[in-house]
CSV table of C-alpha atoms in Angstrom, one decimal:
chain,number,residue,atom,x,y,z
F,1,UNK,CA,107.4,119.7,59.0
F,2,UNK,CA,104.0,118.0,60.2
F,3,UNK,CA,105.7,114.8,60.7
F,4,UNK,CA,108.4,116.5,62.9
F,5,UNK,CA,105.9,118.2,65.0
F,6,UNK,CA,104.0,115.0,65.6
F,7,UNK,CA,107.2,113.3,66.6
F,8,UNK,CA,107.8,116.2,69.1
F,9,UNK,CA,104.2,116.0,70.7
F,10,UNK,CA,104.8,112.1,70.9
F,11,UNK,CA,108.1,112.8,72.8
F,12,UNK,CA,106.4,115.4,75.0
F,13,UNK,CA,103.7,112.7,76.0
F,14,UNK,CA,106.6,110.5,77.0
F,15,UNK,CA,108.5,113.2,78.8
F,16,UNK,CA,105.4,114.2,80.7
F,17,UNK,CA,104.4,110.8,81.8
F,18,UNK,CA,108.0,110.1,83.2
F,19,UNK,CA,108.1,113.4,84.9
F,20,UNK,CA,105.0,112.3,87.1
F,21,UNK,CA,106.8,108.9,87.7
F,22,UNK,CA,110.3,110.5,88.4
F,23,UNK,CA,108.9,113.0,90.7
F,24,UNK,CA,107.2,110.4,93.1
F,25,UNK,CA,110.3,108.2,92.8
F,26,UNK,CA,112.6,110.9,93.7
F,27,UNK,CA,110.5,112.0,96.8
F,28,UNK,CA,110.8,108.4,98.1
F,29,UNK,CA,114.7,108.6,98.5
F,30,UNK,CA,116.3,110.5,101.3
F,31,UNK,CA,117.7,113.9,100.4
F,32,UNK,CA,121.3,114.2,99.3
F,33,UNK,CA,123.4,117.0,100.7
F,34,UNK,CA,125.0,117.4,97.4
F,35,UNK,CA,124.8,116.4,93.8
F,36,UNK,CA,125.5,112.6,94.3
F,37,UNK,CA,125.5,110.1,91.2
F,38,UNK,CA,124.7,107.3,93.6
F,39,UNK,CA,121.2,108.9,93.7
F,40,UNK,CA,120.4,107.3,90.4
F,41,UNK,CA,121.6,104.0,91.7
F,42,UNK,CA,119.1,104.2,94.6
F,43,UNK,CA,116.2,105.4,92.4
F,44,UNK,CA,116.9,102.4,90.3
F,45,UNK,CA,115.2,100.3,93.3
F,46,UNK,CA,111.9,102.0,92.4
F,47,UNK,CA,109.6,100.5,89.7
F,48,UNK,CA,108.2,104.1,89.0
F,49,UNK,CA,111.6,105.2,88.3
F,50,UNK,CA,112.5,102.4,85.9
F,51,UNK,CA,109.2,103.2,84.1
F,52,UNK,CA,110.2,106.8,83.9
F,53,UNK,CA,113.6,106.0,82.5
F,54,UNK,CA,112.0,103.8,79.8
F,55,UNK,CA,109.7,106.6,78.8
F,56,UNK,CA,112.4,109.0,78.8
F,57,UNK,CA,114.6,106.9,76.4
F,58,UNK,CA,111.6,106.4,74.1
F,59,UNK,CA,110.9,110.1,74.2
F,60,UNK,CA,114.5,110.9,73.5
F,61,UNK,CA,114.4,108.7,70.4
F,62,UNK,CA,111.4,110.5,69.3
F,63,UNK,CA,112.8,113.8,70.2
F,64,UNK,CA,116.0,113.2,68.2
F,65,UNK,CA,113.8,112.5,65.0
F,66,UNK,CA,112.0,115.7,65.4
F,67,UNK,CA,115.2,117.5,65.9
F,68,UNK,CA,116.5,116.3,62.5
F,69,UNK,CA,113.5,118.2,60.6
F,70,UNK,CA,112.6,121.2,62.7
F,71,UNK,CA,113.9,124.4,63.8
F,72,UNK,CA,115.3,124.0,67.4
F,73,UNK,CA,112.7,126.7,68.7
F,74,UNK,CA,110.0,124.5,67.5
F,75,UNK,CA,111.3,121.2,68.6
F,76,UNK,CA,112.0,122.6,72.1
F,77,UNK,CA,108.7,124.1,72.3
F,78,UNK,CA,106.9,120.9,71.3
F,79,UNK,CA,108.9,119.0,74.1
F,80,UNK,CA,108.1,121.7,76.7
F,81,UNK,CA,104.5,120.7,76.2
F,82,UNK,CA,105.1,117.6,78.3
F,83,UNK,CA,104.3,119.9,81.4
F,84,UNK,CA,100.8,120.0,79.8
F,85,UNK,CA,100.7,116.3,79.7
F,86,UNK,CA,102.0,116.0,83.2
F,87,UNK,CA,99.1,118.6,84.3
F,88,UNK,CA,96.4,116.9,82.6
F,89,UNK,CA,97.4,113.3,83.8
F,90,UNK,CA,97.6,114.5,87.3
F,91,UNK,CA,93.7,115.4,86.9
F,92,UNK,CA,93.0,111.7,86.0
F,93,UNK,CA,95.5,109.6,88.1
F,94,UNK,CA,95.9,112.1,91.2
F,95,UNK,CA,92.4,113.5,91.3
F,96,UNK,CA,93.7,117.1,90.9
F,97,UNK,CA,91.4,119.6,89.5
F,98,UNK,CA,92.9,122.3,87.2
F,99,UNK,CA,92.3,126.0,88.4
F,100,UNK,CA,91.3,128.5,85.9
F,101,UNK,CA,94.8,130.0,85.7
F,102,UNK,CA,96.2,126.5,85.1
F,103,UNK,CA,93.7,126.0,82.1
F,104,UNK,CA,94.8,129.4,80.7
F,105,UNK,CA,98.5,128.1,80.9
F,106,UNK,CA,97.5,125.0,79.1
F,107,UNK,CA,95.8,127.1,76.3
F,108,UNK,CA,99.0,129.4,76.5
F,109,UNK,CA,101.4,126.4,75.7
F,110,UNK,CA,99.2,125.0,73.0
F,111,UNK,CA,98.5,128.5,71.4
F,112,UNK,CA,102.3,129.2,71.4
F,113,UNK,CA,102.9,125.8,69.8
F,114,UNK,CA,100.4,126.6,67.2
F,115,UNK,CA,102.0,130.1,66.3
F,116,UNK,CA,105.5,128.6,66.1
F,117,UNK,CA,104.4,125.7,63.9
F,118,UNK,CA,102.7,128.3,61.6
F,119,UNK,CA,105.7,130.5,61.3
F,120,UNK,CA,108.7,128.2,61.2
F,121,UNK,CA,110.5,127.7,58.1
F,122,UNK,CA,111.6,124.3,57.0
F,123,UNK,CA,115.2,123.2,58.0
F,124,UNK,CA,117.6,120.6,57.6
F,125,UNK,CA,120.6,118.8,59.2
F,126,UNK,CA,123.6,121.0,60.0
F,127,UNK,CA,127.0,120.2,59.9
F,128,UNK,CA,129.0,120.8,63.0
F,129,UNK,CA,132.6,122.3,62.7
F,130,UNK,CA,135.4,121.7,65.0
F,131,UNK,CA,134.6,124.9,67.0
F,132,UNK,CA,131.2,123.8,67.6
F,133,UNK,CA,132.1,120.2,68.7
F,134,UNK,CA,134.7,121.7,71.2
F,135,UNK,CA,132.2,124.1,72.5
F,136,UNK,CA,129.5,121.4,73.3
F,137,UNK,CA,132.3,119.4,75.2
F,138,UNK,CA,133.0,122.6,77.2
F,139,UNK,CA,129.3,123.3,77.7
F,140,UNK,CA,128.8,119.8,79.3
F,141,UNK,CA,131.8,120.4,81.4
F,142,UNK,CA,130.4,123.8,82.5
F,143,UNK,CA,127.0,122.2,83.4
F,144,UNK,CA,128.6,119.8,85.4
F,145,UNK,CA,130.7,122.2,87.4
F,146,UNK,CA,127.7,124.5,87.8
F,147,UNK,CA,125.7,121.7,88.9
F,148,UNK,CA,128.2,120.9,91.8
F,149,UNK,CA,128.0,124.4,92.8
F,150,UNK,CA,124.3,124.6,92.7
F,151,UNK,CA,124.1,121.3,94.5
F,152,UNK,CA,125.5,123.0,97.6
F,153,UNK,CA,122.5,125.3,98.0
F,154,UNK,CA,119.6,124.0,100.0
F,155,UNK,CA,115.6,124.6,99.7
F,156,UNK,CA,113.8,126.1,97.0
F,157,UNK,CA,116.8,128.3,95.9
F,158,UNK,CA,118.8,125.1,95.5
F,159,UNK,CA,116.1,123.4,93.5
F,160,UNK,CA,115.5,126.5,91.1
F,161,UNK,CA,119.2,126.9,90.4
F,162,UNK,CA,119.6,122.9,90.0
F,163,UNK,CA,116.6,122.9,87.7
F,164,UNK,CA,118.1,125.8,85.6
F,165,UNK,CA,121.3,124.1,85.1
F,166,UNK,CA,119.6,120.8,84.3
F,167,UNK,CA,117.9,122.6,81.4
F,168,UNK,CA,121.0,123.9,80.2
F,169,UNK,CA,122.3,120.3,80.0
F,170,UNK,CA,119.1,119.3,78.1
F,171,UNK,CA,119.7,122.2,75.9
F,172,UNK,CA,123.3,120.8,75.0
F,173,UNK,CA,121.4,117.5,74.1
F,174,UNK,CA,119.2,119.3,71.7
F,175,UNK,CA,121.7,121.3,70.0
F,176,UNK,CA,124.0,117.9,69.8
F,177,UNK,CA,121.0,116.1,68.3
F,178,UNK,CA,120.2,118.8,65.7
F,179,UNK,CA,124.1,118.8,64.5
F,180,UNK,CA,124.7,115.2,64.5
F,181,UNK,CA,125.7,114.4,60.7
F,182,UNK,CA,125.4,110.8,60.6
F,183,UNK,CA,123.3,108.3,62.6
F,184,UNK,CA,125.3,105.1,61.8
F,185,UNK,CA,126.7,103.4,64.8
F,186,UNK,CA,130.2,103.5,63.7
F,187,UNK,CA,130.0,107.3,63.0
F,188,UNK,CA,128.3,108.2,66.3
F,189,UNK,CA,130.8,106.5,68.4
F,190,UNK,CA,133.7,108.4,66.6
F,191,UNK,CA,131.9,111.7,66.8
F,192,UNK,CA,132.6,114.1,69.8
F,193,UNK,CA,129.0,115.4,69.5
F,194,UNK,CA,127.7,112.0,70.4
F,195,UNK,CA,129.7,112.0,73.7
F,196,UNK,CA,128.6,115.4,74.4
F,197,UNK,CA,125.1,114.6,73.8
F,198,UNK,CA,125.3,111.3,76.1
F,199,UNK,CA,127.3,113.1,78.9
F,200,UNK,CA,125.2,116.2,78.7
F,201,UNK,CA,121.9,114.1,79.1
F,202,UNK,CA,123.4,112.0,81.8
F,203,UNK,CA,124.5,115.1,83.9
F,204,UNK,CA,121.0,117.0,83.3
F,205,UNK,CA,119.1,113.8,84.3
F,206,UNK,CA,121.2,113.7,87.7
F,207,UNK,CA,120.7,117.4,88.5
F,208,UNK,CA,117.0,117.3,87.7
F,209,UNK,CA,116.5,114.3,89.8
F,210,UNK,CA,118.4,116.0,92.7
F,211,UNK,CA,116.3,119.2,92.2
F,212,UNK,CA,113.3,117.3,92.5
F,213,UNK,CA,114.4,116.3,96.2
F,214,UNK,CA,115.2,119.9,97.2
F,215,UNK,CA,111.8,121.6,96.3
F,216,UNK,CA,108.5,121.3,94.6
F,217,UNK,CA,108.2,120.4,90.9
F,218,UNK,CA,107.4,124.1,90.5
F,219,UNK,CA,110.7,125.3,91.4
F,220,UNK,CA,112.5,122.5,90.0
F,221,UNK,CA,110.8,122.3,86.5
F,222,UNK,CA,109.9,125.8,85.7
F,223,UNK,CA,113.4,127.0,85.4
F,224,UNK,CA,114.4,123.7,83.8
F,225,UNK,CA,111.8,124.1,80.9
F,226,UNK,CA,112.8,127.9,80.5
F,227,UNK,CA,116.5,127.1,79.9
F,228,UNK,CA,115.9,123.9,77.7
F,229,UNK,CA,113.5,125.8,75.5
F,230,UNK,CA,115.0,129.5,75.2
F,231,UNK,CA,118.8,128.5,75.1
F,232,UNK,CA,118.4,126.0,72.2
F,233,UNK,CA,116.2,128.5,70.4
F,234,UNK,CA,118.7,131.1,70.6
F,235,UNK,CA,121.6,128.9,69.4
F,236,UNK,CA,119.4,127.7,66.5
F,237,UNK,CA,118.6,131.3,65.3
F,238,UNK,CA,122.1,132.8,66.0
F,239,UNK,CA,124.3,129.8,65.0
F,240,UNK,CA,122.5,127.2,63.0
F,241,UNK,CA,120.4,129.0,60.6
F,242,UNK,CA,117.0,128.4,61.9
F,243,UNK,CA,114.6,130.8,60.5
F,244,UNK,CA,110.8,131.8,60.4
F,245,UNK,CA,108.7,132.3,57.3
F,246,UNK,CA,109.0,136.0,55.8
F,247,UNK,CA,107.6,138.6,58.0
F,248,UNK,CA,106.6,136.1,60.8
F,249,UNK,CA,109.4,136.7,63.2
F,250,UNK,CA,107.4,138.8,65.8
F,251,UNK,CA,104.5,136.0,65.8
F,252,UNK,CA,107.2,133.4,66.1
F,253,UNK,CA,108.8,135.3,69.3
F,254,UNK,CA,105.3,135.9,70.6
F,255,UNK,CA,104.8,132.1,70.3
F,256,UNK,CA,107.9,131.3,72.0
F,257,UNK,CA,107.3,133.6,74.9
F,258,UNK,CA,103.4,132.5,75.3
F,259,UNK,CA,104.6,128.7,75.3
F,260,UNK,CA,107.5,129.0,77.7
F,261,UNK,CA,105.5,131.2,80.1
F,262,UNK,CA,102.7,128.9,80.2
F,263,UNK,CA,104.9,125.8,80.5
F,264,UNK,CA,106.7,127.6,83.5
F,265,UNK,CA,103.3,128.2,85.1
F,266,UNK,CA,102.3,124.6,84.6
F,267,UNK,CA,105.4,123.3,86.2
F,268,UNK,CA,103.8,124.0,89.7
F,269,UNK,CA,102.4,120.5,89.8
F,270,UNK,CA,104.0,118.6,92.7
F,271,UNK,CA,102.8,114.8,92.2
F,272,UNK,CA,104.1,113.7,95.5
F,273,UNK,CA,102.4,116.2,97.6
F,274,UNK,CA,99.1,115.7,95.5
F,275,UNK,CA,99.2,112.0,95.9
F,276,UNK,CA,99.9,112.3,99.5
F,277,UNK,CA,97.1,114.7,100.1
F,278,UNK,CA,94.7,112.3,98.2
F,279,UNK,CA,95.6,109.4,100.4
F,280,UNK,CA,94.6,111.4,103.6
F,281,UNK,CA,95.0,114.9,104.7
F,282,UNK,CA,96.2,113.8,107.9
F,283,UNK,CA,98.8,111.5,106.3
F,284,UNK,CA,100.2,114.0,104.0
F,285,UNK,CA,103.9,114.6,105.1
F,286,UNK,CA,105.2,117.9,106.2
F,287,UNK,CA,108.0,118.3,103.2
F,288,UNK,CA,110.3,120.4,105.1
F,289,UNK,CA,110.4,118.2,108.1
F,290,UNK,CA,110.9,115.0,106.1
F,291,UNK,CA,113.6,116.4,104.1
F,292,UNK,CA,115.6,117.5,107.1
F,293,UNK,CA,114.9,114.3,108.8
F,294,UNK,CA,116.0,112.3,105.7
F,295,UNK,CA,119.1,113.9,104.9
F,296,UNK,CA,122.0,111.7,103.8
F,297,UNK,CA,125.1,112.2,106.1
F,298,UNK,CA,128.3,113.3,104.6
């Protein structure tokens, strides 16, 4: 259990740094009018995005290892702590000073994680039956379709909805990672769960990158964090046998709510805007004007 939590927190560090770099890179590209896979190709031109990609891959490996030993509600909450990393890093790199409410949100995430760690029962690998394998593939298709529809919305509403759908895609990744029965290469290639994991991660990554262009990190990340934390937790408890220690279910629920709320509150950081303001208040761009001017034509 302790090793799994440490692996989850290490993944959170990788994801937290990657979020900062990914947001900065996404804001340097023209805003697409719809969800466009070519956005990822354009982002590859930015060293910050390449570094974010490498960190995300490293974080995924650590996350996958944590998923093999932890209940989903604990593993996903540990990963949600990545927003704490992004917040604290912004104070060092971007010179942003945390407000009292933001410090409370940091304490909320940490306190929630402590409660969940104390109440979680030991768990093991779960075998996926044919129905669950099919459900994961259907879920990936649904996330893709939902992302296309959400991509038609503009502004904060579009960013929020894209973030939510991206979070559901990352939820598919978490559930798939938990139920993978065998990590040998030959078995992975032949297992539909692997393809659901890869496809779900790719779609979610594209949707989140698009959401970062549509609005602030608050609107994009808060809904993503909630979806990727709460949805897998529910699946784990209802379908995969995740349990808390006897008599601690109320504390575990309180920990999940506390951590998810704190993570959503901390998702308000917009690294691109903070960095621009740090360079010079006169040079900070008007986000709305820039986005309208930079739209990619149909």
